[in-house]
CSV table of C-alpha atoms in Angstrom, one decimal:
chain,number,residue,atom,x,y,z
R,1,UNK,CA,25.7,0.0,11.3
R,2,UNK,CA,23.6,-1.1,8.4
R,3,UNK,CA,24.8,-0.4,4.9
R,4,UNK,CA,23.0,1.8,2.4
R,5,UNK,CA,21.9,-1.2,0.4
R,6,UNK,CA,20.5,-2.8,3.6
R,7,UNK,CA,18.5,0.4,4.4
R,8,UNK,CA,17.1,0.4,0.9
R,9,UNK,CA,16.2,-3.3,1.2
R,10,UNK,CA,14.7,-2.6,4.7
R,11,UNK,CA,12.4,0.1,3.1
R,12,UNK,CA,10.8,-2.8,1.1
R,13,UNK,CA,11.0,-1.4,-2.4
R,14,UNK,CA,8.6,-3.9,-3.8
R,15,UNK,CA,5.8,-2.4,-1.7
R,16,UNK,CA,6.4,1.2,-2.8
R,17,UNK,CA,4.1,1.1,-5.8
R,18,UNK,CA,1.2,0.9,-3.3
R,19,UNK,CA,2.0,4.5,-2.3
R,20,UNK,CA,2.6,6.0,-5.7
R,21,UNK,CA,-0.1,4.4,-7.8
R,22,UNK,CA,-2.9,6.2,-5.9
R,23,UNK,CA,-1.3,9.5,-6.5
R,24,UNK,CA,-0.9,8.8,-10.2
R,25,UNK,CA,-4.5,7.7,-10.5
R,26,UNK,CA,-5.8,10.6,-8.4
R,27,UNK,CA,-3.9,13.0,-10.6
R,28,UNK,CA,-5.4,11.3,-13.7
R,29,UNK,CA,-8.8,12.1,-12.3
R,30,UNK,CA,-7.7,15.8,-11.7
R,31,UNK,CA,-6.4,16.1,-15.3
R,32,UNK,CA,-9.8,14.7,-16.5
R,33,UNK,CA,-11.5,17.4,-14.5
R,34,UNK,CA,-9.2,20.0,-16.0
R,35,UNK,CA,-7.9,21.1,-12.6
R,36,UNK,CA,-4.6,19.3,-12.2
R,37,UNK,CA,-2.0,21.2,-10.0
R,38,UNK,CA,1.3,19.5,-10.5
R,39,UNK,CA,3.2,20.8,-7.5
R,40,UNK,CA,0.3,19.7,-5.3
R,41,UNK,CA,0.4,16.3,-6.9
R,42,UNK,CA,4.1,16.0,-6.2
R,43,UNK,CA,3.6,17.0,-2.6
R,44,UNK,CA,0.9,14.3,-2.4
R,45,UNK,CA,3.4,11.9,-3.7
R,46,UNK,CA,5.9,12.9,-1.0
R,47,UNK,CA,3.3,12.3,1.7
R,48,UNK,CA,2.3,8.9,0.3
R,49,UNK,CA,5.9,7.7,-0.2
R,50,UNK,CA,7.1,9.0,3.1
R,51,UNK,CA,4.2,7.3,4.9
R,52,UNK,CA,4.8,4.0,3.1
R,53,UNK,CA,8.5,3.9,3.9
R,54,UNK,CA,7.7,5.1,7.5
R,55,UNK,CA,5.2,2.2,7.8
R,56,UNK,CA,7.8,-0.3,6.6
R,57,UNK,CA,10.5,0.9,9.0
R,58,UNK,CA,7.9,1.1,11.8
R,59,UNK,CA,6.9,-2.5,11.1
R,60,UNK,CA,10.5,-3.6,11.0
R,61,UNK,CA,11.1,-2.0,14.4
R,62,UNK,CA,8.0,-3.3,16.1
R,63,UNK,CA,8.2,-6.8,14.7
R,64,UNK,CA,11.9,-6.9,15.4
R,65,UNK,CA,11.7,-6.0,19.1
R,66,UNK,CA,8.8,-8.5,19.5
R,67,UNK,CA,10.8,-11.3,17.9
R,68,UNK,CA,8.3,-11.8,15.1
R,69,UNK,CA,11.0,-11.5,12.5
R,70,UNK,CA,13.5,-13.8,14.1
R,71,UNK,CA,12.8,-16.5,11.6
R,72,UNK,CA,12.3,-14.7,8.3
R,73,UNK,CA,11.4,-16.2,4.9
R,74,UNK,CA,11.0,-13.0,2.9
R,75,UNK,CA,13.3,-10.0,2.3
R,76,UNK,CA,15.6,-9.0,5.1
R,77,UNK,CA,14.5,-7.0,8.1
R,78,UNK,CA,16.9,-4.6,9.7
R,79,UNK,CA,16.1,-5.3,13.3
R,80,UNK,CA,15.3,-8.9,13.0
R,81,UNK,CA,18.5,-9.6,11.1
R,82,UNK,CA,20.6,-7.6,13.5
R,83,UNK,CA,21.8,-5.3,10.7
R,84,UNK,CA,20.7,-2.1,12.5
R,85,UNK,CA,19.9,-1.4,16.2
R,86,UNK,CA,16.2,-0.9,17.0
R,87,UNK,CA,16.7,2.8,17.9
R,88,UNK,CA,18.1,3.6,14.5
R,89,UNK,CA,15.2,1.9,12.7
R,90,UNK,CA,12.7,3.7,15.0
R,91,UNK,CA,14.4,7.0,14.2
R,92,UNK,CA,14.2,6.4,10.5
R,93,UNK,CA,10.4,5.6,10.8
R,94,UNK,CA,9.8,8.8,12.8
R,95,UNK,CA,11.8,10.8,10.3
R,96,UNK,CA,9.7,9.6,7.5
R,97,UNK,CA,6.5,10.4,9.4
R,98,UNK,CA,7.8,13.9,10.1
R,99,UNK,CA,8.5,14.4,6.4
R,100,UNK,CA,5.0,13.3,5.5
R,101,UNK,CA,3.6,15.6,8.1
R,102,UNK,CA,5.5,18.7,6.8
R,103,UNK,CA,4.4,18.0,3.2
R,104,UNK,CA,0.8,17.4,4.4
R,105,UNK,CA,0.9,20.7,6.3
R,106,UNK,CA,1.7,22.6,3.1
R,107,UNK,CA,-1.2,21.0,1.3
R,108,UNK,CA,-3.5,21.7,4.2
R,109,UNK,CA,-2.4,25.3,4.2
R,110,UNK,CA,-3.5,25.8,0.6
R,111,UNK,CA,-6.7,23.7,0.7
R,112,UNK,CA,-8.3,23.0,4.1
R,113,UNK,CA,-7.0,22.4,7.6
R,114,UNK,CA,-9.2,19.3,7.9
R,115,UNK,CA,-6.5,17.5,6.0
R,116,UNK,CA,-4.4,17.8,9.2
R,117,UNK,CA,-6.8,15.5,10.9
R,118,UNK,CA,-6.7,13.0,8.0
R,119,UNK,CA,-2.9,13.1,8.0
R,120,UNK,CA,-2.8,12.6,11.8
R,121,UNK,CA,-5.1,9.6,11.6
R,122,UNK,CA,-2.9,8.1,8.8
R,123,UNK,CA,0.2,8.4,10.9
R,124,UNK,CA,-1.4,7.0,14.0
R,125,UNK,CA,-2.7,4.1,11.8
R,126,UNK,CA,0.7,3.5,10.4
R,127,UNK,CA,2.3,3.3,13.8
R,128,UNK,CA,-0.3,1.1,15.5
R,129,UNK,CA,-0.3,-1.4,12.6
R,130,UNK,CA,2.4,-3.3,14.4
R,131,UNK,CA,3.3,-0.9,17.1
R,132,UNK,CA,1.9,-0.3,20.6
R,133,UNK,CA,0.6,-2.8,23.1
R,134,UNK,CA,-2.3,-4.1,20.9
R,135,UNK,CA,-1.3,-3.7,17.2
R,136,UNK,CA,-4.3,-4.1,14.9
R,137,UNK,CA,-2.1,-5.7,12.2
R,138,UNK,CA,-2.0,-8.7,14.6
R,139,UNK,CA,-5.8,-8.7,14.7
R,140,UNK,CA,-6.6,-9.4,11.0
R,141,UNK,CA,-7.3,-5.8,10.2
R,142,UNK,CA,-4.3,-5.1,8.0
R,143,UNK,CA,-6.1,-5.5,4.7
R,144,UNK,CA,-8.9,-3.2,5.9
R,145,UNK,CA,-6.4,-0.5,6.7
R,146,UNK,CA,-4.5,-0.9,3.4
R,147,UNK,CA,-7.8,-0.6,1.5
R,148,UNK,CA,-8.8,2.5,3.3
R,149,UNK,CA,-5.5,4.4,3.4
R,150,UNK,CA,-3.8,3.2,0.2
R,151,UNK,CA,-7.0,3.1,-1.8
R,152,UNK,CA,-9.8,5.5,-0.6
R,153,UNK,CA,-7.8,8.1,1.3
R,154,UNK,CA,-4.8,8.2,-1.0
R,155,UNK,CA,-6.8,8.5,-4.3
R,156,UNK,CA,-9.6,10.7,-3.0
R,157,UNK,CA,-7.1,12.9,-1.1
R,158,UNK,CA,-4.9,13.4,-4.1
R,159,UNK,CA,-7.9,14.4,-6.2
R,160,UNK,CA,-9.1,16.8,-3.4
R,161,UNK,CA,-5.9,18.7,-3.0
R,162,UNK,CA,-5.9,19.5,-6.7
R,163,UNK,CA,-9.6,19.8,-7.6
R,164,UNK,CA,-10.8,21.0,-4.1
R,165,UNK,CA,-13.7,18.7,-4.6
R,166,UNK,CA,-14.4,15.0,-4.9
R,167,UNK,CA,-16.1,13.9,-8.2
R,168,UNK,CA,-17.5,10.3,-8.3
R,169,UNK,CA,-14.6,9.2,-10.4
R,170,UNK,CA,-12.3,9.6,-7.4
R,171,UNK,CA,-14.3,7.1,-5.4
R,172,UNK,CA,-14.7,4.7,-8.4
R,173,UNK,CA,-10.9,4.8,-9.1
R,174,UNK,CA,-10.0,4.3,-5.4
R,175,UNK,CA,-11.7,0.9,-5.1
R,176,UNK,CA,-9.5,-1.0,-7.7
R,177,UNK,CA,-6.4,0.8,-6.5
R,178,UNK,CA,-7.2,-0.3,-2.9
R,179,UNK,CA,-7.8,-3.9,-4.0
R,180,UNK,CA,-4.4,-4.1,-5.7
R,181,UNK,CA,-2.7,-2.7,-2.6
R,182,UNK,CA,-4.5,-5.4,-0.6
R,183,UNK,CA,-3.3,-8.0,-3.1
R,184,UNK,CA,0.3,-7.1,-2.2
R,185,UNK,CA,-0.3,-7.5,1.6
R,186,UNK,CA,-2.3,-10.7,1.1
R,187,UNK,CA,0.6,-12.2,-0.9
R,188,UNK,CA,3.1,-11.1,1.8
R,189,UNK,CA,0.9,-12.6,4.7
R,190,UNK,CA,0.2,-15.8,2.7
R,191,UNK,CA,4.0,-16.3,2.6
R,192,UNK,CA,4.3,-15.6,6.3
R,193,UNK,CA,1.5,-17.9,7.6
R,194,UNK,CA,3.8,-20.4,9.2
R,195,UNK,CA,6.0,-17.9,11.0
R,196,UNK,CA,3.1,-15.6,11.9
R,197,UNK,CA,1.2,-18.6,13.4
R,198,UNK,CA,4.2,-19.6,15.5
R,199,UNK,CA,4.8,-16.1,16.8
R,200,UNK,CA,1.1,-15.4,17.6
R,201,UNK,CA,0.6,-12.8,14.9
R,202,UNK,CA,-3.0,-13.3,13.8
R,203,UNK,CA,-3.2,-11.8,10.4
R,204,UNK,CA,-6.2,-12.3,8.1
R,205,UNK,CA,-4.2,-15.0,6.3
R,206,UNK,CA,-3.6,-16.9,9.5
R,207,UNK,CA,-7.3,-16.8,10.3
R,208,UNK,CA,-8.5,-17.7,6.8
R,209,UNK,CA,-5.9,-20.4,6.3
R,210,UNK,CA,-3.9,-21.0,3.1
R,211,UNK,CA,-6.6,-22.1,0.6
R,212,UNK,CA,-9.0,-19.2,1.3
R,213,UNK,CA,-6.2,-16.7,1.5
R,214,UNK,CA,-5.2,-17.8,-2.1
R,215,UNK,CA,-8.7,-17.2,-3.3
R,216,UNK,CA,-8.7,-13.8,-1.6
R,217,UNK,CA,-5.4,-12.9,-3.4
R,218,UNK,CA,-6.9,-13.9,-6.8
R,219,UNK,CA,-10.0,-11.8,-6.1
R,220,UNK,CA,-8.0,-8.7,-5.2
R,221,UNK,CA,-5.8,-9.1,-8.3
R,222,UNK,CA,-8.7,-9.8,-10.7
R,223,UNK,CA,-11.7,-7.6,-9.5
R,224,UNK,CA,-10.1,-4.3,-10.6
R,225,UNK,CA,-10.7,-5.3,-14.3
R,226,UNK,CA,-14.5,-5.7,-14.1
R,227,UNK,CA,-14.6,-2.4,-12.1
R,228,UNK,CA,-12.7,-0.7,-14.9
R,229,UNK,CA,-15.3,-2.1,-17.3
R,230,UNK,CA,-18.1,-0.4,-15.3
R,231,UNK,CA,-16.2,2.9,-15.2
R,232,UNK,CA,-15.7,2.7,-19.0
R,233,UNK,CA,-19.4,3.3,-19.6
R,234,UNK,CA,-19.0,7.1,-19.1
R,235,UNK,CA,-15.2,7.0,-19.6
R,236,UNK,CA,-14.4,4.6,-22.5
R,237,UNK,CA,-10.7,5.2,-22.3
R,238,UNK,CA,-10.7,3.4,-19.0
R,239,UNK,CA,-10.7,0.2,-21.1
R,240,UNK,CA,-7.0,0.8,-21.5
R,241,UNK,CA,-6.6,-0.9,-18.1
R,242,UNK,CA,-7.4,-4.2,-19.8
R,243,UNK,CA,-4.0,-4.1,-21.4
R,244,UNK,CA,-2.6,-4.8,-17.9
R,245,UNK,CA,-4.7,-8.0,-17.5
R,246,UNK,CA,-2.0,-10.4,-18.8
R,247,UNK,CA,0.2,-9.1,-15.9
R,248,UNK,CA,-2.2,-10.5,-13.4
R,249,UNK,CA,-1.9,-14.1,-14.7
R,250,UNK,CA,1.6,-15.1,-13.6
R,251,UNK,CA,1.2,-14.1,-9.9
R,252,UNK,CA,-2.4,-15.5,-9.7
R,253,UNK,CA,-1.3,-18.7,-11.3
R,254,UNK,CA,1.6,-19.1,-8.8
R,255,UNK,CA,-0.6,-18.4,-5.8
R,256,UNK,CA,-3.4,-20.7,-6.9
R,257,UNK,CA,-1.0,-23.5,-7.8
R,258,UNK,CA,0.2,-23.6,-4.2
R,259,UNK,CA,3.4,-21.6,-4.2
R,260,UNK,CA,4.6,-21.1,-0.7
R,261,UNK,CA,7.6,-19.7,1.3
R,262,UNK,CA,10.3,-18.3,-0.9
R,263,UNK,CA,8.3,-19.3,-4.0
R,264,UNK,CA,5.9,-16.4,-3.1
R,265,UNK,CA,8.7,-13.7,-3.1
R,266,UNK,CA,8.5,-13.1,-6.9
R,267,UNK,CA,4.7,-12.7,-6.5
R,268,UNK,CA,5.4,-9.5,-4.6
R,269,UNK,CA,7.3,-8.0,-7.6
R,270,UNK,CA,4.8,-9.2,-10.1
R,271,UNK,CA,2.0,-7.7,-8.1
R,272,UNK,CA,3.8,-4.4,-7.9
R,273,UNK,CA,4.3,-4.4,-11.7
R,274,UNK,CA,0.5,-5.1,-12.0
R,275,UNK,CA,-0.2,-2.2,-9.7
R,276,UNK,CA,1.9,0.2,-11.7
R,277,UNK,CA,0.6,-0.8,-15.1
R,278,UNK,CA,-3.0,-0.8,-14.0
R,279,UNK,CA,-2.7,2.5,-12.2
R,280,UNK,CA,-0.9,4.2,-15.1
R,281,UNK,CA,-3.4,3.0,-17.6
R,282,UNK,CA,-6.4,3.9,-15.4
R,283,UNK,CA,-4.9,7.4,-14.9
R,284,UNK,CA,-4.5,7.9,-18.6
R,285,UNK,CA,-8.0,6.6,-19.3
R,286,UNK,CA,-9.5,9.0,-16.7
R,287,UNK,CA,-7.4,11.9,-17.9
R,288,UNK,CA,-8.6,11.4,-21.5
């Protein structure tokens, strides 16, 4: 039986900003539109966080039973390390997906039932990332999925459930948020290139190779700032995001200077802090 601390570690806390930042930014857009509904924002946060933790447990289960996590460089995995039996990790993943579905059902009931379709697609995408007979996470599509669901869908969805419309600011804000979420995955997959190659897991990092994956990370971590400059034309307070620029320097420097294996683990935490800072400042800028 895994301990509480092992379950927390297995939820991959450093990845959780990827789920909360889009909700924060989407709520900032709603505030700027003068139509924020805080209880709906909180429910959107529950959906996003439950889906993220569910994805992490689902990946732990699927990779663990396939043997992909037998030789692990990064943080512990519950199944791969033998800390918890696969059925318990699977149950935890399904429980998180159920919680997300219930919260999403409430939001759909007060807005539009089309949200149920969006939620269903998100849960299916979460499972088949590494689950099922032909997981798309093993086919170099992980970054595309992250950009879509933790960028476009999460930000625009958060705005919609409060404003019941989609202003252009929602789409503009979703792009840098999605890029920073991708940066987190790229750093993780860069670290795992040797073990993923050996196990046959063909991530985008495996296909690109180390040097080009490092450039991809730097792009994902840097492009949000020129995008904020473009948004600042009609929304000058979006320039606040530039205060987060110094936080992008340490992880980009580590990656571009060739950090590998355990040396890349701190990059995940630094990328998470960059996400939170950028997201909070963008939310404030759009709200003002």
